[in-house]
Coordinates of C-alpha atoms and ligand atoms in Angstrom, one line a residue:
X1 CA 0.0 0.0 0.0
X2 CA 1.9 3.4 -1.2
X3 CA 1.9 6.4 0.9
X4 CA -0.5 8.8 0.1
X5 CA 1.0 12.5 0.9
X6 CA -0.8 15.9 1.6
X7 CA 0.5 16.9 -1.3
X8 CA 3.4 16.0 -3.8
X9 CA 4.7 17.1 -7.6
X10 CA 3.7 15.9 -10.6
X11 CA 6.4 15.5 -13.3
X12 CA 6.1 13.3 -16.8
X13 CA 8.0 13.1 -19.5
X14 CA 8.1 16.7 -20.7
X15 CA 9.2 18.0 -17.5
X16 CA 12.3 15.2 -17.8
X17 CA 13.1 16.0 -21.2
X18 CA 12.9 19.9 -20.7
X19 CA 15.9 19.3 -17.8
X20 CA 17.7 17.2 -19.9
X21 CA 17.8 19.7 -22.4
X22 CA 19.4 22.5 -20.3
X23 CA 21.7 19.9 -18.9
X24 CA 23.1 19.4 -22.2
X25 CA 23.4 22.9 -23.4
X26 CA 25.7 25.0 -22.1
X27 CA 23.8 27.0 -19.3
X28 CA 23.3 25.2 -15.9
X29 CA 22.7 28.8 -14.4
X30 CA 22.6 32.8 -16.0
X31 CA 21.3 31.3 -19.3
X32 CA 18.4 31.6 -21.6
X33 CA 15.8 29.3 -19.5
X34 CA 15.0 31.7 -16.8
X35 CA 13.8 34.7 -19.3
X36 CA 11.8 32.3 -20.9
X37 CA 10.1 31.0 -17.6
X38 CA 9.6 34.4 -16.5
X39 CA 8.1 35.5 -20.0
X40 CA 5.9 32.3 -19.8
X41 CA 4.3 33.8 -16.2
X42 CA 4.0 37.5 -17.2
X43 CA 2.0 35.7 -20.2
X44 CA 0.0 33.4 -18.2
X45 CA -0.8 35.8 -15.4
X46 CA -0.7 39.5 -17.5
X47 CA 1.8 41.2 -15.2
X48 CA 4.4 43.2 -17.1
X49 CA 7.8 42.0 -15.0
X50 CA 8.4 38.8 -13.6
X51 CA 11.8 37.9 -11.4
X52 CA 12.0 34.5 -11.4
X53 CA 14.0 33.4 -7.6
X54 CA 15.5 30.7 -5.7
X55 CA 12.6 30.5 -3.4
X56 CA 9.4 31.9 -2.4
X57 CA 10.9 33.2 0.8
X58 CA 13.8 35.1 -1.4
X59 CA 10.3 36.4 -4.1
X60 CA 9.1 37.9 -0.3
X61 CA 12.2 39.3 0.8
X62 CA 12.8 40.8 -2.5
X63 CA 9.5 42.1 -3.1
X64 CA 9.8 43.9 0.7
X65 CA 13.3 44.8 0.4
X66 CA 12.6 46.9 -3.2
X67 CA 9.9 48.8 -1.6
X68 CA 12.9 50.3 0.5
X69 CA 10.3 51.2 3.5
X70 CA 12.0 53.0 6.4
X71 CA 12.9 50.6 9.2
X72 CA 10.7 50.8 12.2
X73 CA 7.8 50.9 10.3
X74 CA 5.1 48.2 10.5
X75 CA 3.5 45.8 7.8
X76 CA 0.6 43.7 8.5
X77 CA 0.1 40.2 7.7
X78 CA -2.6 37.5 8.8
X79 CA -1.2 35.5 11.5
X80 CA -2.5 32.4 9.2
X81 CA 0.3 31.5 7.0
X82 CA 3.9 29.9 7.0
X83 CA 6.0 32.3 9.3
X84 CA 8.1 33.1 5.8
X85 CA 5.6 36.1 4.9
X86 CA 5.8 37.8 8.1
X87 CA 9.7 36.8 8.5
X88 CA 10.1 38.7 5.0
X89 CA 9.3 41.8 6.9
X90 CA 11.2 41.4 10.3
X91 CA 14.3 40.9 7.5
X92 CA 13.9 44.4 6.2
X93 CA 13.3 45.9 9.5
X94 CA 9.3 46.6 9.6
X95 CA 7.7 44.9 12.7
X96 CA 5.6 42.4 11.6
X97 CA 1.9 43.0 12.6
X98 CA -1.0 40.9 12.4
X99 CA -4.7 40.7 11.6
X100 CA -7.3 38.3 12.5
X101 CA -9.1 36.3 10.2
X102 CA -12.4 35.8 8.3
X103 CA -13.7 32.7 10.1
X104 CA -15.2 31.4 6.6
X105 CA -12.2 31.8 3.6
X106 CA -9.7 31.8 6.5
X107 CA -8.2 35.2 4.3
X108 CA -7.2 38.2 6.2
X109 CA -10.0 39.7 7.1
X110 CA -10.5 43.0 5.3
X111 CA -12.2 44.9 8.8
X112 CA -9.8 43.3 10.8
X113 CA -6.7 44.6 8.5
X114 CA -8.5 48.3 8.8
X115 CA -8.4 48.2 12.4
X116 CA -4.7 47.5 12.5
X117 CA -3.5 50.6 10.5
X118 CA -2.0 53.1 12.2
X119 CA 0.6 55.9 11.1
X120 CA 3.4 53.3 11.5
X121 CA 1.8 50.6 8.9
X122 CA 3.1 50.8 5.6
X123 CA 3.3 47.1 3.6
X124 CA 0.2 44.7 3.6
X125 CA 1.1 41.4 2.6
X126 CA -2.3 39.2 2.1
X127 CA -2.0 35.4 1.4
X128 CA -4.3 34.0 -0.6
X129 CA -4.9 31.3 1.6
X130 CA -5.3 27.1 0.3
X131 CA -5.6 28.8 -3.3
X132 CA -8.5 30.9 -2.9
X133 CA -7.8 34.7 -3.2
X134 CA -8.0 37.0 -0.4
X135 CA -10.6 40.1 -1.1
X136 CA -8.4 42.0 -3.0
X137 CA -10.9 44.7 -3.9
X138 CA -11.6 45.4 -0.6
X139 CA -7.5 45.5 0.8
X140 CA -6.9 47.4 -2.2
X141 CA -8.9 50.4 -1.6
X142 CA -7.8 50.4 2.2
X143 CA -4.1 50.3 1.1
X144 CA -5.1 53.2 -1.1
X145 CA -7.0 55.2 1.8
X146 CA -4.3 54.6 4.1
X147 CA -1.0 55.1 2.1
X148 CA 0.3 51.2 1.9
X149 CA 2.1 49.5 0.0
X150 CA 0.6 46.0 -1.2
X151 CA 2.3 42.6 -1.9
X152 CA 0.3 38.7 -2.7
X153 CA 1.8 36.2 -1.3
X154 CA 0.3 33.7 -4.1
X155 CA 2.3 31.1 -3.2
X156 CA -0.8 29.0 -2.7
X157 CA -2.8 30.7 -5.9
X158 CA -0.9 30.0 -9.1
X159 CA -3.9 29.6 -11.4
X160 CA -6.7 31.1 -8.9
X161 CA -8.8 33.8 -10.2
X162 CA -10.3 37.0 -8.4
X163 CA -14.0 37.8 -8.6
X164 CA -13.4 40.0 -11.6
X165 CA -12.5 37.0 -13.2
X166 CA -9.0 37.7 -13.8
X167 CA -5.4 35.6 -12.8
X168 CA -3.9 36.1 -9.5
X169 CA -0.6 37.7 -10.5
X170 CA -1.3 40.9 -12.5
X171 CA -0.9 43.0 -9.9
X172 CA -4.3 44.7 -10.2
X173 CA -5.0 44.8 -7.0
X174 CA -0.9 45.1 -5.5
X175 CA 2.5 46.4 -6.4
X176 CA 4.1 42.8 -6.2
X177 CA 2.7 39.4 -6.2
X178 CA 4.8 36.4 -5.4
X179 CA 4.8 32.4 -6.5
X180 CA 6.5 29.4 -4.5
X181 CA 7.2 26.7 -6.9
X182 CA 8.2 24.2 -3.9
X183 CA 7.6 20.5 -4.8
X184 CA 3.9 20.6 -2.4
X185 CA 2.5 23.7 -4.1
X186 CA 0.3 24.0 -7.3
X187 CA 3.5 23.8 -9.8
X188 CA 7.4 22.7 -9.1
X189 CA 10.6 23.8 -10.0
X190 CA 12.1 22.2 -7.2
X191 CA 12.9 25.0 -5.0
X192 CA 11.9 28.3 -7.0
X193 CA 9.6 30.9 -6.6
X194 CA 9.3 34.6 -8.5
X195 CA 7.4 37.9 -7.8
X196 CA 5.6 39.8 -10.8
X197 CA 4.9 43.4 -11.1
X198 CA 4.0 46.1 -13.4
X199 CA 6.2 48.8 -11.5
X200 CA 9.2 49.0 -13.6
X201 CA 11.0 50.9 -11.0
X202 CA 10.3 47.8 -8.4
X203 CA 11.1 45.7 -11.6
X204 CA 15.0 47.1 -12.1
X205 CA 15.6 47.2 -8.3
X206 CA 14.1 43.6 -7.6
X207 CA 16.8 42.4 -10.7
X208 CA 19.7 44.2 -9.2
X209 CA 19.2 43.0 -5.2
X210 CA 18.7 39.3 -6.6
X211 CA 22.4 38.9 -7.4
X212 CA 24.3 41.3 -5.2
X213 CA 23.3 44.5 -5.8
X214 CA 25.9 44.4 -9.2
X215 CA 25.1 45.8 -12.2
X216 CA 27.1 45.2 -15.5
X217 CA 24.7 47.5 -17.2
X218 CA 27.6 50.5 -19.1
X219 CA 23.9 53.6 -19.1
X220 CA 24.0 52.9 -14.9
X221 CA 28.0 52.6 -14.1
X222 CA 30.0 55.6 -13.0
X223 CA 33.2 54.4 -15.3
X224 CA 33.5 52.0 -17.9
X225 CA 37.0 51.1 -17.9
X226 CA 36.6 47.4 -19.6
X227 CA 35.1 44.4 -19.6
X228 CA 36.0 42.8 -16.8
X229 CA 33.7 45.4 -14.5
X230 CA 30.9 45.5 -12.9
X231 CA 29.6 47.8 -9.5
X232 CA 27.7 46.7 -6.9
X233 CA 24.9 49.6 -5.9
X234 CA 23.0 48.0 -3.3
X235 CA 23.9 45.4 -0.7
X236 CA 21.9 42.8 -2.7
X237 CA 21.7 39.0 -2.1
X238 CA 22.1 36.1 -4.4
X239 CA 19.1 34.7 -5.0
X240 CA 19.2 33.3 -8.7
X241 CA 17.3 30.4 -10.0
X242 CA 19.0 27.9 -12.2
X243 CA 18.2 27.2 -15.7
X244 CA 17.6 23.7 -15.1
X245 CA 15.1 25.2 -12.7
X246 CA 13.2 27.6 -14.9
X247 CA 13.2 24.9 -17.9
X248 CA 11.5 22.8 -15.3
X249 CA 8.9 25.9 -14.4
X250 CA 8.5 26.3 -18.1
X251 CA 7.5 22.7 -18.9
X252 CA 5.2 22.4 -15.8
X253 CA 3.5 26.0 -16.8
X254 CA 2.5 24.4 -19.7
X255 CA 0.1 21.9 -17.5
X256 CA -1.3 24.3 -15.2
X257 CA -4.8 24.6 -16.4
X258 CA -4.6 20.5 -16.7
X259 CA -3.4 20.4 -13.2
X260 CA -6.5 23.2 -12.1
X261 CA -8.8 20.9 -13.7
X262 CA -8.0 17.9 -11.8
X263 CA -7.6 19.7 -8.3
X264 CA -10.9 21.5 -8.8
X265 CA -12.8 17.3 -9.9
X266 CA -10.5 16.6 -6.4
X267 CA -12.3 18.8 -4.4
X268 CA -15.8 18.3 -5.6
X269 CA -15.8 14.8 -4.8
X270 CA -14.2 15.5 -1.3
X271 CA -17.0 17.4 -0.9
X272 CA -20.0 15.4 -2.0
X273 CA -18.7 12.6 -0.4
X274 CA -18.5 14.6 3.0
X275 CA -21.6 16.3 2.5
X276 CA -23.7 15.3 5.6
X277 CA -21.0 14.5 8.2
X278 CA -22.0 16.7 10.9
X279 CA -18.3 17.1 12.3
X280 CA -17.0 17.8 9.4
X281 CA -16.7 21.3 7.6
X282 CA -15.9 21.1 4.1
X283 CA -13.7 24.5 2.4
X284 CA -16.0 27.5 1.5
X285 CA -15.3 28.8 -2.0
X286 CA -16.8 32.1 -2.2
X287 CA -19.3 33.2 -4.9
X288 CA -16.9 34.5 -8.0
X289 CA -13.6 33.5 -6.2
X290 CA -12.3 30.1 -8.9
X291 CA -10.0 28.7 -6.6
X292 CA -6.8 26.5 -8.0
X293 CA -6.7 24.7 -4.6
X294 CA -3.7 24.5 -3.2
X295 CA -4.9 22.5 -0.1
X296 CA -8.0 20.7 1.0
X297 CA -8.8 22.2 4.3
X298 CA -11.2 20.4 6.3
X299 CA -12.5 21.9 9.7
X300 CA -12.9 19.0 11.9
X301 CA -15.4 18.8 15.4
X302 CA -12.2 16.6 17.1
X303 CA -14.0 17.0 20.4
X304 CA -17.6 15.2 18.8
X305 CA -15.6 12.5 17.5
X306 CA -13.9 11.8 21.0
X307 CA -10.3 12.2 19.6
X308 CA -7.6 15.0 19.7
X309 CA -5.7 16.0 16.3
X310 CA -3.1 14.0 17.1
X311 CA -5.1 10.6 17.0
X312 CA -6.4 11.5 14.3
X313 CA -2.9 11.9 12.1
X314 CA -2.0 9.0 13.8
X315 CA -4.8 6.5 13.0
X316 CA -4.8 8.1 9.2
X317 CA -0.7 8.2 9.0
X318 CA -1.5 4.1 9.4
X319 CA -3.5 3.7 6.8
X320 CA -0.8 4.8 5.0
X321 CA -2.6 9.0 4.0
X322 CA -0.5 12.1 5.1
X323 CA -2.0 14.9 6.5
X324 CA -0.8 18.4 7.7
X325 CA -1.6 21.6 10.0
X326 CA -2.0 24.9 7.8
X327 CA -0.9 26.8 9.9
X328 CA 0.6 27.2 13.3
X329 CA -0.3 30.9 13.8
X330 CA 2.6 32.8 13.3
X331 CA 2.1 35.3 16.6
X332 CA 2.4 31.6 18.6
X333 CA 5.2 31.0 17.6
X334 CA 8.5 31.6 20.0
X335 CA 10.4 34.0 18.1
X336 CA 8.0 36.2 17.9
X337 CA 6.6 36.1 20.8
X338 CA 10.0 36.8 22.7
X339 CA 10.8 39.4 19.8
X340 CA 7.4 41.4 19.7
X341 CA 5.3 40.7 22.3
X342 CA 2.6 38.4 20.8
X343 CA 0.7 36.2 23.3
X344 CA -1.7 33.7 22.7
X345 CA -5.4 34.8 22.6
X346 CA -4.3 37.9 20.4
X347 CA -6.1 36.5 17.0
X348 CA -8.9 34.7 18.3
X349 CA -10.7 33.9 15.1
X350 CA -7.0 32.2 13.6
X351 CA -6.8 30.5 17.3
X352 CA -10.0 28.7 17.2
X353 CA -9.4 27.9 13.1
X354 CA -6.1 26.6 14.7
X355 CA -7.8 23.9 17.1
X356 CA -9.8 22.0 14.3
X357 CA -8.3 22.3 10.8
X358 CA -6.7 19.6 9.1
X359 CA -4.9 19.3 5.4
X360 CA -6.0 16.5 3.3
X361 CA -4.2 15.1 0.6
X362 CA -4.4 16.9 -2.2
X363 CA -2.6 16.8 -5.7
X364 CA -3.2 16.6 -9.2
X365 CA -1.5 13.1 -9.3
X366 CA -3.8 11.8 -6.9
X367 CA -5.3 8.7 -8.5
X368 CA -9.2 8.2 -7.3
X369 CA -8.6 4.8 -6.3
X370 CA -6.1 6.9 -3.9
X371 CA -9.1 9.3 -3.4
X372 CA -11.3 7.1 -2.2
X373 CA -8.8 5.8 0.2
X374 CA -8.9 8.8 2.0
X375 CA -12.3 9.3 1.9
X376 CA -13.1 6.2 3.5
X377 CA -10.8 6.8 6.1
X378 CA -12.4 10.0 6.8
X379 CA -15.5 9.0 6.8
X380 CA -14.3 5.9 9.8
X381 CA -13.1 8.5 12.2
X382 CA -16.2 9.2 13.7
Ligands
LIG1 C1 5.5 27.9 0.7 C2 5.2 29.2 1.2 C3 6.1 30.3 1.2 C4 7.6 30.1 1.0 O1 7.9 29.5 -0.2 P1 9.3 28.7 -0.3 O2 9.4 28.5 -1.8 O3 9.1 27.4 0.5 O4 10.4 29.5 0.2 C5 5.7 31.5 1.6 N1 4.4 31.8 1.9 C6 3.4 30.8 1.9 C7 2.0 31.1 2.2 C8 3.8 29.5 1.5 O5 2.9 28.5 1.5

């Protein structure tokens, strides 16, 4: 009996041959490959720039560090997501603030984030949370009343759409969204992520802080005295992706609607087949918002079916289907409790989300014979 994951990649034989390819040329990194993935995304999402990265945490901590905010300032987050988005802003120097909640998309909620501001807050940085978008509309026009800046962190949402219909990643609604393209989100690259925008200003500064702050470019240097130079301008990082990466991200773009498709027929039968289970809540997708799922969230009465969390991961992790918490709330944890202050009880609604959620396996590879292993499972807890 194979081990069924939360979530996992899926690679066949185009994603194979497009590696091999870049293998074989001469450009393992600083070649042709990552231009073309980044083209590839500003086409698929309609963003102007893309910067295609090492990570999801380095698209963040670019995307923060371009803004060049003063230090000391704040940005607010939602205390539901993986400590990376907040971490992106204690790097830069803005105190990472949080707000609650909506106790139905588990998205930052948009009265909560207006309570928060105050003439420190700067940045918001929503997360479009399991795949489903946060409401942009709404955060948008707060950021504009209130003088903030405005990142994504889509690193759930590659393929998601907001209620006007349009793809998460043209940076309607922000001045920088970012992607992870870890092996457990919606596309791989193996480690990768990238951040688009249509601020060319953000754009040219993003480029020069991902490998060092250098520039080779003659219009920006002081001197020019050959070819061998080049000037650092910024204290930059490196934070490159390879072109066996990006070939990767290109293949696997390729299959994202394919890969949408089968998450969305995923999620409909997880939730027919737990339609009725009173101890079970099943993800809300809003009215408008088309969701690329991410995860399967399931909201589970642990106290009505007589065992903790932990039983229940145990008894499922037997039958041989991996499950996972998303997400500790980031205030909890002890770094920043001891750093800012946070105590427990400061975001009730992402508290009590806390207690009862659960990730199912979810992936487009999932075979339904491996679906229905799960749901059968599920459905013996109680
Ligand atoms: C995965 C993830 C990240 C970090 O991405 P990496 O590629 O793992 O660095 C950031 N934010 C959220 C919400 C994520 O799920």
């Amino acid at each position: 009996m194979d081990f069924i994951p939360y979530g996992r990649q899926w690679i066949d034989e185009d994603d194979e041959k497009a590696v091999l390819q870049t293998l074989r040329s001469s450009y393992l990194t600083q070649g042709p490959a990552v231009a073309v993935f980044e083209q590839a995304l500003c086409d698929y999402t309609g963003a102007k720039y893309c910067v295609a990265v090492a990570s999801g945490t380095a698209a963040l901590h670019l995307a923060v560090a371009s803004l060049e905010l003063p230090e000391g300032c704040e940005g607010i987050t939602t205390p539901n997501t993986f400590t990376a988005t907040a971490n992106s802003m204690a790097y830069c120097g803005l105190k990472p603030v949080f707000a609650d909640i909506d106790p139905v998309s588990y998205n930052l909620s948009p009265d909560a984030l207006a309570a928060k501001v105050n003439s420190l807050t700067r940045l918001v940085i929503p997360v479009h949370f399991a795949g489903q978008a946060a409401e942009m509309e709404r955060i948008a026009s707060i950021a504009q009343r209130n003088g903030l800046k405005v990142i994504e962190d889509a690193a759930h949402a590659i393929g998601s759409c907001y209620r006007d219909g349009s793809k998460v990643g043209n940076c309607r609604y922000s001045d920088a969204t970012i992607f992870s393209f870890h092996p457990v989100k919606t596309l791989t690259t193996g480690e990768g992520g990238a951040i688009m925008t249509n601020d060319e200003s953000l754009y040219r500064r993003m480029l020069l802080l991902r490998t060092h702050g250098i520039t080779k470019d003659a219009g920006q240097m002081s001197q020019n005295p050959g070819p061998w130079y080049y000037e650092m301008h910024a204290l930059g990082w490196h934070y490159r992706i390879t072109d066996m990466q990006a070939s990767l991200g290109v293949s696997q773009l390729r299959k994202l609607e394919q890969f949408k498709h089968r998450r969305r027929e995923i999620v409909a039968r997880y939730n027919d087949s737990f339609d009725g289970l009173p101890w079970l809540v099943t993800p809300h997708e809003a009215e408008g918002l088309e969701s690329c799922f991410h995860l399967y969230v399931v909201n589970i009465d642990f106290a009505a079916i007589g065992k903790t969390r932990a039983a229940v991961m145990q008894q499922l992790h037997e039958a041989g289907i991996g499950t996972q918490v998303h997400y500790i709330p980031v205030h909890t944890q002890p770094w920043y409790q001891q750093h800012y202050g946070y105590r427990q009880g400061d975001y009730p609604a992402t508290e009590a989300y806390y207690q009862n959620c659960l990730s199912l396996p979810l992936f487009a590879a999932m075979t339904e014979a491996e679906q229905k292993r799960v749901i059968n499972a599920v459905r013996e807890l109680a």
